[in-house]
mmCIF file of C-alpha atoms in Angstrom:
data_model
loop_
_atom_site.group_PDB
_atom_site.id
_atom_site.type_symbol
_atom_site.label_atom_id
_atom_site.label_comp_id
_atom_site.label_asym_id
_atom_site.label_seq_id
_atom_site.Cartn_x
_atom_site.Cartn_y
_atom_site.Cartn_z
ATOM 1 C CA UNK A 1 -92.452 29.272 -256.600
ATOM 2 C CA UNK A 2 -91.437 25.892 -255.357
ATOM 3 C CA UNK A 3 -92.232 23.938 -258.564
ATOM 4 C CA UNK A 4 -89.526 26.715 -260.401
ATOM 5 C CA UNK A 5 -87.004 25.917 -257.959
ATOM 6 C CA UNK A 6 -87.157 22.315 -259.226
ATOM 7 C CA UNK A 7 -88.269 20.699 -255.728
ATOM 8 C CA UNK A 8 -90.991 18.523 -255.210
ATOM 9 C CA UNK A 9 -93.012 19.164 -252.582
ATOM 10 C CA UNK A 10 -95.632 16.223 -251.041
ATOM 11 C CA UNK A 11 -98.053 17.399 -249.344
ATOM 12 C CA UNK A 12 -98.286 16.482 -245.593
ATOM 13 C CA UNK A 13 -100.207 13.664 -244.583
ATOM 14 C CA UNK A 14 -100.810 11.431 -240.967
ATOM 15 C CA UNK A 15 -98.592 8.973 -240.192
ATOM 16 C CA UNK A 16 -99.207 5.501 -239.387
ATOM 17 C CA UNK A 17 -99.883 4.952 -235.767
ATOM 18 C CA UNK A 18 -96.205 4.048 -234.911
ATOM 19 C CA UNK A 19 -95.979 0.996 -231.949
ATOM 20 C CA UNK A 20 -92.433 1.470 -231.095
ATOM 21 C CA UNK A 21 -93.731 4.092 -228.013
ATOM 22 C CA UNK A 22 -96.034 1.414 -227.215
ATOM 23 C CA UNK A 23 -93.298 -1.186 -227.016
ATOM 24 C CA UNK A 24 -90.935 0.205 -224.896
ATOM 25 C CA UNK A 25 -93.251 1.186 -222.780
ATOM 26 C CA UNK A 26 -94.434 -2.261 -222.220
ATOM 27 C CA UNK A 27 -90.931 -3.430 -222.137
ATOM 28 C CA UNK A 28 -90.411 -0.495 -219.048
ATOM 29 C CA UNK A 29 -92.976 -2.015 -217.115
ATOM 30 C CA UNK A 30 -92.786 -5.879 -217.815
ATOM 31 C CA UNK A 31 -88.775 -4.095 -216.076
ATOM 32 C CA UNK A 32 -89.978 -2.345 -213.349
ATOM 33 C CA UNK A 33 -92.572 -4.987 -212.451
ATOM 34 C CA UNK A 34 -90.799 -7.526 -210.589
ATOM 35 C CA UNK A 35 -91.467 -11.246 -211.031
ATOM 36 C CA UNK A 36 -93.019 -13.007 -207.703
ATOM 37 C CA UNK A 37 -91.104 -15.770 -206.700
ATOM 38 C CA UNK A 38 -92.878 -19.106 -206.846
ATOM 39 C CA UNK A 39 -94.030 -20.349 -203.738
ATOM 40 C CA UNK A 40 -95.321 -23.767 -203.205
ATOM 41 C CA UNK A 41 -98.958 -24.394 -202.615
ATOM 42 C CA UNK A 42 -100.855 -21.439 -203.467
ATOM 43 C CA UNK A 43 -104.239 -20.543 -202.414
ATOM 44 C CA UNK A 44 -106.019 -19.799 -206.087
ATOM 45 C CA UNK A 45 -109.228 -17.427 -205.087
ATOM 46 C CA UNK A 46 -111.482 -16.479 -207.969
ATOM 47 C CA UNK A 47 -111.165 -12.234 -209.100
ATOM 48 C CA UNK A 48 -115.004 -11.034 -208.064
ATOM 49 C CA UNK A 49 -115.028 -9.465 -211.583
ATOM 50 C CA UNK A 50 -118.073 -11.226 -213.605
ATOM 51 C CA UNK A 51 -117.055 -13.163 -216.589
ATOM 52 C CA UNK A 52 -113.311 -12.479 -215.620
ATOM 53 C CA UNK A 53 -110.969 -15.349 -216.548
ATOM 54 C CA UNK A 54 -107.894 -14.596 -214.518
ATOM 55 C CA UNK A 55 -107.289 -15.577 -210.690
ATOM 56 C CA UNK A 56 -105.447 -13.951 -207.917
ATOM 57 C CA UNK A 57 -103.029 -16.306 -206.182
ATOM 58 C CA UNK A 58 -101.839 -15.404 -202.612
ATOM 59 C CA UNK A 59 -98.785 -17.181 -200.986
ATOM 60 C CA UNK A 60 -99.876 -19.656 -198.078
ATOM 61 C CA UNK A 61 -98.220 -18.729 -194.972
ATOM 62 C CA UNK A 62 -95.954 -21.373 -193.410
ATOM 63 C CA UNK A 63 -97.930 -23.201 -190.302
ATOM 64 C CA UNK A 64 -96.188 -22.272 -186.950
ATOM 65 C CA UNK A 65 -95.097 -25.286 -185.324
ATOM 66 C CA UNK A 66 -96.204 -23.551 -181.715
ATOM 67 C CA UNK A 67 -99.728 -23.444 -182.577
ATOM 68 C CA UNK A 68 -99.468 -27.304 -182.677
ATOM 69 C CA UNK A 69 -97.661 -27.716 -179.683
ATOM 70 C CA UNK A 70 -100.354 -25.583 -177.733
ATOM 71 C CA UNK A 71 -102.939 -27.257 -179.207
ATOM 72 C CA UNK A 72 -101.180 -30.994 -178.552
ATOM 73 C CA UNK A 73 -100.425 -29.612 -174.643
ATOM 74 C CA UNK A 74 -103.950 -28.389 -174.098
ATOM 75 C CA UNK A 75 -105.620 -31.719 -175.250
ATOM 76 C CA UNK A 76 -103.382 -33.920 -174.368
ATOM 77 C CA UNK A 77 -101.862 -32.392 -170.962
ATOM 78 C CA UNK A 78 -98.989 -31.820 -172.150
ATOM 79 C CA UNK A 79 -95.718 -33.087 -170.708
ATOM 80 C CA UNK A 80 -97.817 -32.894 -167.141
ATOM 81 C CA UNK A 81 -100.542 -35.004 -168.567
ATOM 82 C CA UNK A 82 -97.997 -37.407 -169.481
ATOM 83 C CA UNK A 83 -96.825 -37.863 -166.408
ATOM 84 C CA UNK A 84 -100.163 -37.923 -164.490
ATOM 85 C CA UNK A 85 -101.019 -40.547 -167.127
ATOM 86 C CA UNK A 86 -98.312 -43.274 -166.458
ATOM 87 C CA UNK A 87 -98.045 -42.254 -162.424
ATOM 88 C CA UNK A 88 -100.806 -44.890 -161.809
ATOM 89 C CA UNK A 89 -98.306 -47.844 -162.741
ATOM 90 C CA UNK A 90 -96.597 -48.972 -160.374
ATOM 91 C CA UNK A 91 -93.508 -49.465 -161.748
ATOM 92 C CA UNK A 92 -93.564 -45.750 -163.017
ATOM 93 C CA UNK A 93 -94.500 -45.138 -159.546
ATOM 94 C CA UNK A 94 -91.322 -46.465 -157.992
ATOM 95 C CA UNK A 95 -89.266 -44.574 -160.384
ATOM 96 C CA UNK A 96 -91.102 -41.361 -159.638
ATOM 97 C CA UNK A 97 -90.488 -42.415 -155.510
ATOM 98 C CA UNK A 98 -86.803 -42.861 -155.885
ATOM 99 C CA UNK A 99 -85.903 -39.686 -157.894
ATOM 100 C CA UNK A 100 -88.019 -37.683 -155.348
ATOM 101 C CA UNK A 101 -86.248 -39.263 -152.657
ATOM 102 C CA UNK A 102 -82.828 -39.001 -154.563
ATOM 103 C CA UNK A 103 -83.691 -34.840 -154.830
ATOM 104 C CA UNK A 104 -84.619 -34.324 -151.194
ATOM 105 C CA UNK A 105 -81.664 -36.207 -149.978
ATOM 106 C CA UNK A 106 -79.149 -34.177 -152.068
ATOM 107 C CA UNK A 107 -81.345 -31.067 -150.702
ATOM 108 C CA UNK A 108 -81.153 -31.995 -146.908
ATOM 109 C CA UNK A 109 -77.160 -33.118 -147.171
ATOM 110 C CA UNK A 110 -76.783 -29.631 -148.411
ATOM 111 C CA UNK A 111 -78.548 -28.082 -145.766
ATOM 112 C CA UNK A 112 -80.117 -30.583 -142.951
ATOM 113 C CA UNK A 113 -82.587 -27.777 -141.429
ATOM 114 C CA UNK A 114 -85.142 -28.645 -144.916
ATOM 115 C CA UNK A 115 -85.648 -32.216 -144.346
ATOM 116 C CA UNK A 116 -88.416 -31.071 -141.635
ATOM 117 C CA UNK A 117 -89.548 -28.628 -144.268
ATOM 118 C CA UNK A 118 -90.120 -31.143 -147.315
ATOM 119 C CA UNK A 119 -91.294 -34.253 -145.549
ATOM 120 C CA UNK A 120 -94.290 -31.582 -143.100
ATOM 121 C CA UNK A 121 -97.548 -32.403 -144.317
ATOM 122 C CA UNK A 122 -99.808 -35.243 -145.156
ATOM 123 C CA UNK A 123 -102.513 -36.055 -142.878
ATOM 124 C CA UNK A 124 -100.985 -37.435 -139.774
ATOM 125 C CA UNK A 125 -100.733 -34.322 -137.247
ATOM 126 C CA UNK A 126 -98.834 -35.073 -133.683
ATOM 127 C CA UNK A 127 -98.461 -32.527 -131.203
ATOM 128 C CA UNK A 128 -95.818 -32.421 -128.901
ATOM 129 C CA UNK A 129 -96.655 -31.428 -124.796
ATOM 130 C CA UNK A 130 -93.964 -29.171 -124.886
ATOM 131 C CA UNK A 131 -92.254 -26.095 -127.202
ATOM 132 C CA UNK A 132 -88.163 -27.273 -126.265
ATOM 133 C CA UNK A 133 -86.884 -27.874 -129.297
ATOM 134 C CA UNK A 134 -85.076 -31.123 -127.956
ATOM 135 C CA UNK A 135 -88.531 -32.725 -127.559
ATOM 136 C CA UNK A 136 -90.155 -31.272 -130.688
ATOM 137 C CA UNK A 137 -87.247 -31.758 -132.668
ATOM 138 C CA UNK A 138 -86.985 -35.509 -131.414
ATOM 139 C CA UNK A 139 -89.902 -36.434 -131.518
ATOM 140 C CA UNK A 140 -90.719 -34.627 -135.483
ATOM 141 C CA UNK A 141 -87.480 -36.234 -136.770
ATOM 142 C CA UNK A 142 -88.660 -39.832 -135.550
ATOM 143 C CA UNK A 143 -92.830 -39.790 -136.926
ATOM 144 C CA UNK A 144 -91.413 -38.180 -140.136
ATOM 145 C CA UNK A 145 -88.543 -40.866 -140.352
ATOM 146 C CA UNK A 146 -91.307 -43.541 -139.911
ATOM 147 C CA UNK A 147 -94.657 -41.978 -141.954
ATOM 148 C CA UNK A 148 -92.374 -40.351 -144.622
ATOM 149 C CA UNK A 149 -94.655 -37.182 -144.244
ATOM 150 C CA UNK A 150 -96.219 -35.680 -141.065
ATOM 151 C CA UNK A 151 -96.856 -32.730 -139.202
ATOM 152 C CA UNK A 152 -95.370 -32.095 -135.055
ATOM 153 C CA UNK A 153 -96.204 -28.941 -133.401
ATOM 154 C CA UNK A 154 -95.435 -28.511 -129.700
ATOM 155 C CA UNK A 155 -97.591 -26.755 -127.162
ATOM 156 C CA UNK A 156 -96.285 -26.252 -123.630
ATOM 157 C CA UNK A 157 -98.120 -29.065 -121.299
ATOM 158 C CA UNK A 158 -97.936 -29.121 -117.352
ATOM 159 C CA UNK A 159 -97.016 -32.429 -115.704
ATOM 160 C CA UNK A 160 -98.109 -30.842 -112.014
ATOM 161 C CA UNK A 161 -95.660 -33.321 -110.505
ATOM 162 C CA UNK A 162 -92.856 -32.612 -108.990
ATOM 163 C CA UNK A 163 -89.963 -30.788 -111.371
ATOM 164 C CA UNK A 164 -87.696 -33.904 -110.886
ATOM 165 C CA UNK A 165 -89.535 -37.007 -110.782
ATOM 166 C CA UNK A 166 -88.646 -40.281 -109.078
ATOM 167 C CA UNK A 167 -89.467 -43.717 -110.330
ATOM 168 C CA UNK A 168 -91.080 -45.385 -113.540
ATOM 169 C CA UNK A 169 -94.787 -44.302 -112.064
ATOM 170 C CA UNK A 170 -93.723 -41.023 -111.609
ATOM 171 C CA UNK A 171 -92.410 -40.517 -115.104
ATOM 172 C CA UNK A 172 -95.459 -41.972 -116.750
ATOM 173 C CA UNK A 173 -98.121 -39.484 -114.626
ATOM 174 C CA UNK A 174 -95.860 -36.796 -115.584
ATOM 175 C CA UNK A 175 -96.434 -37.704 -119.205
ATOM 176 C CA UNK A 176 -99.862 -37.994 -118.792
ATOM 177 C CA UNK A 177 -100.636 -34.957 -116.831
ATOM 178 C CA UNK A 178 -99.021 -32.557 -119.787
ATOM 179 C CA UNK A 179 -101.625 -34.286 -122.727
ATOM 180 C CA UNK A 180 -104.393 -33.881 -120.140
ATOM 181 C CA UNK A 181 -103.514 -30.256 -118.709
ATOM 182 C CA UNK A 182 -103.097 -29.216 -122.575
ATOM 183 C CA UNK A 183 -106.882 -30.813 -122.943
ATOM 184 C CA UNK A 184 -108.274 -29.481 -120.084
ATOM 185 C CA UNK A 185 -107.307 -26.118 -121.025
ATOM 186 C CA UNK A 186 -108.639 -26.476 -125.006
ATOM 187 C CA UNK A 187 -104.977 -26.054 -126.052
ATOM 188 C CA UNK A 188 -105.201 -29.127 -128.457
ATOM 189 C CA UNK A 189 -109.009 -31.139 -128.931
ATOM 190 C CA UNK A 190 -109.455 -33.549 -127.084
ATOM 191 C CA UNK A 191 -109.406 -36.292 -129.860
ATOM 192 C CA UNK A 192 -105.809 -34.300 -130.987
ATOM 193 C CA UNK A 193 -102.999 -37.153 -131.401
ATOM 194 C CA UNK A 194 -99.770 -36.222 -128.909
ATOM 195 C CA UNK A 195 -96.544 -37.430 -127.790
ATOM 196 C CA UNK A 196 -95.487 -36.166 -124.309
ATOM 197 C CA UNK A 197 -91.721 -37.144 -122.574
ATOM 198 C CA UNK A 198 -91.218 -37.278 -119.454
ATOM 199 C CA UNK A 199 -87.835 -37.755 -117.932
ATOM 200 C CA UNK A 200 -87.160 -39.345 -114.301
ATOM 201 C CA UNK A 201 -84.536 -41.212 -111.753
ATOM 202 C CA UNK A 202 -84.431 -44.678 -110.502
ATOM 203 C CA UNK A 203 -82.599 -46.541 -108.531
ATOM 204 C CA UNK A 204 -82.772 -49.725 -110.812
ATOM 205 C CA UNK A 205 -79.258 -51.230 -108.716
ATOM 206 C CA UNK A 206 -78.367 -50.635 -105.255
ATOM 207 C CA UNK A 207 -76.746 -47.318 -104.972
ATOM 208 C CA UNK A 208 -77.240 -47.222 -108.758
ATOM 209 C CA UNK A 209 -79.249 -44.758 -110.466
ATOM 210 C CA UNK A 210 -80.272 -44.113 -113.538
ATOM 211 C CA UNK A 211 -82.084 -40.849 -115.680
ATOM 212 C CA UNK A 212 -84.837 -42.652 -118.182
ATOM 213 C CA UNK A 213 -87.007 -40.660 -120.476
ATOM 214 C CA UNK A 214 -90.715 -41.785 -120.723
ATOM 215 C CA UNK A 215 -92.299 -41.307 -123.850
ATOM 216 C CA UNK A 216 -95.817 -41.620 -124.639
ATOM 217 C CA UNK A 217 -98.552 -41.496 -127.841
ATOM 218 C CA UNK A 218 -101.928 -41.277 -126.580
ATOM 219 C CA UNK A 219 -104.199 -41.401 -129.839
ATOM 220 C CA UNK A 220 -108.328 -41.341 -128.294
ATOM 221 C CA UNK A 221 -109.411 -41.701 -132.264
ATOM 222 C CA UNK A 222 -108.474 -44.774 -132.281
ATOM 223 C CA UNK A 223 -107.708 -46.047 -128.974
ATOM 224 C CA UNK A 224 -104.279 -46.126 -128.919
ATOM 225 C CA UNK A 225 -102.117 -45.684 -126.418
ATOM 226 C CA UNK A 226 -98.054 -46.524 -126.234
ATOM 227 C CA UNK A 227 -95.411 -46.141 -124.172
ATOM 228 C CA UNK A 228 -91.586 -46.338 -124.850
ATOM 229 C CA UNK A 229 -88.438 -45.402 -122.419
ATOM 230 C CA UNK A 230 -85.194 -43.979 -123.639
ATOM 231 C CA UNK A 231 -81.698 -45.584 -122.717
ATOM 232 C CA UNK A 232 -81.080 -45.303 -119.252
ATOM 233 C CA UNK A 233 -77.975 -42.771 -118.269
ATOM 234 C CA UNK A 234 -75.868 -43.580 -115.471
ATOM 235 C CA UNK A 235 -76.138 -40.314 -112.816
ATOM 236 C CA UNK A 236 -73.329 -40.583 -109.554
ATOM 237 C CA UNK A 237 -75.057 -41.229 -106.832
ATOM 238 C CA UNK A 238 -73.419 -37.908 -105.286
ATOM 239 C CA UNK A 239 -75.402 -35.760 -107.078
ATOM 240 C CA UNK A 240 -78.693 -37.494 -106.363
ATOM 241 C CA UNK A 241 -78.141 -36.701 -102.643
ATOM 242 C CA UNK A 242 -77.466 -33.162 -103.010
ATOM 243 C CA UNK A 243 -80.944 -32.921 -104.944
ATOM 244 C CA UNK A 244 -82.534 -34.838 -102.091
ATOM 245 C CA UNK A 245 -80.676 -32.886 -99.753
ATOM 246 C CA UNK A 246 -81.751 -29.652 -101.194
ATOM 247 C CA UNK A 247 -85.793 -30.869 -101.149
ATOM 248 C CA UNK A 248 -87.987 -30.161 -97.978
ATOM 249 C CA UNK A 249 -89.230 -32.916 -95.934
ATOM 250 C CA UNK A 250 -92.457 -31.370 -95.732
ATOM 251 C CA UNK A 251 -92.336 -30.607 -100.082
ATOM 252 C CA UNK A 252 -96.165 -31.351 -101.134
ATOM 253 C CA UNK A 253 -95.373 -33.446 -104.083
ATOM 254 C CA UNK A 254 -92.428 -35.142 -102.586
ATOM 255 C CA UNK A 255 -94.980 -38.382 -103.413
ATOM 256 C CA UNK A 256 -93.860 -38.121 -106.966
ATOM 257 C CA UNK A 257 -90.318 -36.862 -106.800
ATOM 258 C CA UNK A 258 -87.694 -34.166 -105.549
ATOM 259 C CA UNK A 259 -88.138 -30.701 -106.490
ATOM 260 C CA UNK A 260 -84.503 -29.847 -107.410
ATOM 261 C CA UNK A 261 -83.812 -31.329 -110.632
ATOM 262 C CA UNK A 262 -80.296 -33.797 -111.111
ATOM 263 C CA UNK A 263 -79.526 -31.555 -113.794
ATOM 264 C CA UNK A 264 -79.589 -28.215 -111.600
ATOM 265 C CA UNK A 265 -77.446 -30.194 -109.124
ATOM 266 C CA UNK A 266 -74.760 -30.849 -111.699
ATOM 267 C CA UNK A 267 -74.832 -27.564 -113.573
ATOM 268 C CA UNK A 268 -74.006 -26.345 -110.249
ATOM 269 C CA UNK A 269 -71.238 -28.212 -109.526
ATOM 270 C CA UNK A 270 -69.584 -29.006 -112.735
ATOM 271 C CA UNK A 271 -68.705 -26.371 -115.465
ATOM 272 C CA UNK A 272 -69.465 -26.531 -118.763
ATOM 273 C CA UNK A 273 -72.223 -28.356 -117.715
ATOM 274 C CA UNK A 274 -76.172 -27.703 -118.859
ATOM 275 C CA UNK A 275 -78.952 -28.910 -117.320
ATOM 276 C CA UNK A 276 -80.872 -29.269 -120.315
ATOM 277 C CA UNK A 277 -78.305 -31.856 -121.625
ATOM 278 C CA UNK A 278 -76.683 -32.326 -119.618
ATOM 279 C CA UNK A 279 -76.304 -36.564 -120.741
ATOM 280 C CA UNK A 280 -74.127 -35.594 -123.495
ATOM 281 C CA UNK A 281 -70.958 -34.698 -121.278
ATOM 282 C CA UNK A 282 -71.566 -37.954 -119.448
ATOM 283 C CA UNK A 283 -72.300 -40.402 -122.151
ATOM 284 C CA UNK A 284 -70.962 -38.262 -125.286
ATOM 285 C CA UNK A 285 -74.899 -38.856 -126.610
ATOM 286 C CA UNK A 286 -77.460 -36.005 -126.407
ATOM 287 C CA UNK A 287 -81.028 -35.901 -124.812
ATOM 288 C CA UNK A 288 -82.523 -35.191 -128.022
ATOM 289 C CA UNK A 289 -80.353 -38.133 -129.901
ATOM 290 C CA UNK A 290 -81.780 -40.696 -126.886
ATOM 291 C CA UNK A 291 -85.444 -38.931 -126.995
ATOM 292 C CA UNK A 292 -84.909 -39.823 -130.764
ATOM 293 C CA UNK A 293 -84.358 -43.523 -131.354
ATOM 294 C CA UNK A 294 -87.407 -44.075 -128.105
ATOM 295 C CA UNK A 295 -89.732 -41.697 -130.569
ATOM 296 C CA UNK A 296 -88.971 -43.724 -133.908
ATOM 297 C CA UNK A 297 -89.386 -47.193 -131.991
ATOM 298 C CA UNK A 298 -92.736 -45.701 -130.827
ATOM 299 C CA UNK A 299 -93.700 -44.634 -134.061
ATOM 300 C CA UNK A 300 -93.279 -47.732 -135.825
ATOM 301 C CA UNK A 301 -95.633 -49.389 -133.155
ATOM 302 C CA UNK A 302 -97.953 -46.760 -133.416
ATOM 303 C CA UNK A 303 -98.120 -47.225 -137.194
ATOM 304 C CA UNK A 304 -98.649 -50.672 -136.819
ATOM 305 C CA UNK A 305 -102.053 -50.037 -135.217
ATOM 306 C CA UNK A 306 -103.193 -47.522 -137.303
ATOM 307 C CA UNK A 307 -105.806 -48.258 -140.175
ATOM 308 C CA UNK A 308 -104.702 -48.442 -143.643
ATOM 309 C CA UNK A 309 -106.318 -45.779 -144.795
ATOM 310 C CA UNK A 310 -104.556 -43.377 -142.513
ATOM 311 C CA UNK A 311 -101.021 -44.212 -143.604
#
């Protein structure tokens, strides 16, 4: 039927294998498989695949510069160990001194009340014979003036003389009698360093007397013992009558003094007028100020007679 129609007809027959499918399917993926970027030094590890030629290259991770500094710090101290290292010269030294000095004195002008924080410590320990803070303060300001570092308690010491005492020997028992009563009692050891002040009146001119302030180190350790007297304050000779006026003949320590004190006398007559300083409205210096420079001259003798090692 065909061959009457005048068409040829070829009979079907398999293609070649065409490789345009194969083509654009590699050209899809070569596409969708995106190009690493080059990174420089790779780490080339060979594929576990026997008789495999090809290698897998992973990117090397950038070092972290803090793993170094760690490392640096923790064998070579650091910016501490640095510090510690050079500290032994002395010139190094002297610069370290000077800024620490330059730091607490910006810290104390800005508020006065740290200087006795920063500069307590070390290893020289004083105790003061009594807890008024125009003693303690004195006599703490003047050591750590003088040792740079140091550490001043007070504990309350009794002189068992009488309350106002009268002459240079009376001031100096006084003294005495508050380290020992503070002893006696186990208050402070008996080889404890202290400062005790005693203040007293004397007549040192005719009709002329005087308030002095005795102070005292008494250091058994090493056998030292000082003594050092504040300025002398004038005191009218009125008021020194009333407070012998106002003591008993018969008073039992009237040996060593009077027992109304000069500054009772004048806080009762004059106002405005304490008898704890009362100095200051006579002389326009305060007890603690006078207790002061007698403490820092005693200091520096007392350091004088220490042994190296201890300063």
């Amino acid at each position: 039927m065909m061959e009457e129609s005048g068409i040829e007809t070829t009979p079907p027959s398999t293609p070649p294998p065409s490789t345009a499918g194969t083509s654009v399917a590699a050209a899809t993926t070569a596409i969708a498989t995106p190009i690493p970027p080059v990174l420089p030094n790779p780490v080339t590890l060979q594929a576990p695949v026997a008789g495999s030629g090809s290698s897998i290259t992973f990117p090397e991770e950038p070092e972290d510069p803090r793993v170094h500094t760690v490392h640096d710090e923790g064998s070579a101290g650091g910016i501490w160990g640095f510090i510690k290292g050079v500290a032994g010269n002395p010139m190094v030294k002297s610069v370290l001194d000077k800024t620490k000095h330059s730091v607490e004195t910006v810290i104390t002008t800005l508020d006065p009340g740290m200087a006795s924080y920063i500069r307590t410590g070390g290893e020289m320990d004083i105790v003061v014979t009594s807890i008024k803070e125009v003693k303690v303060a004195a006599v703490r300001d003047a050591f750590q003036e003088v040792f740079g570092m140091a550490v001043v308690t007070g504990e309350d010491g009794q002189s068992n003389i009488a309350p106002q005492p009268v002459g240079y020997a009376a001031g100096l028992k006084g003294a005495q009698e508050r380290i020992d009563s503070l002893r006696r009692s186990g208050m402070i050891h008996e080889k404890q360093p202290a400062v005790s002040v005693e203040n007293f009146i004397a007549e040192l001119l005719p009709d002329k007397w005087f308030d002095i302030g005795c102070v005292i180190v008494d250091d058994p350790v090493h056998g030292i013992r000082l003594e050092a007297f504040t300025q002398a304050t004038p005191v009218p000779l009125e008021y020194v009558q009333q407070a012998q006026n106002f003591t008993p003949q018969d008073y039992n320590l009237r040996w060593s003094g009077l027992s109304v004190t000069v500054g009772e006398v004048l806080e009762r007559s004059l106002a405005h007028v304490s008898r704890t300083d009362w100095h200051v409205a006579f002389t326009g210096m305060s007890r603690r100020q006078m207790i002061y420079s007698a403490a820092k001259a005693l200091a520096g003798m007392y350091k004088q007679r220490l042994p190296p090692r201890i300063l």
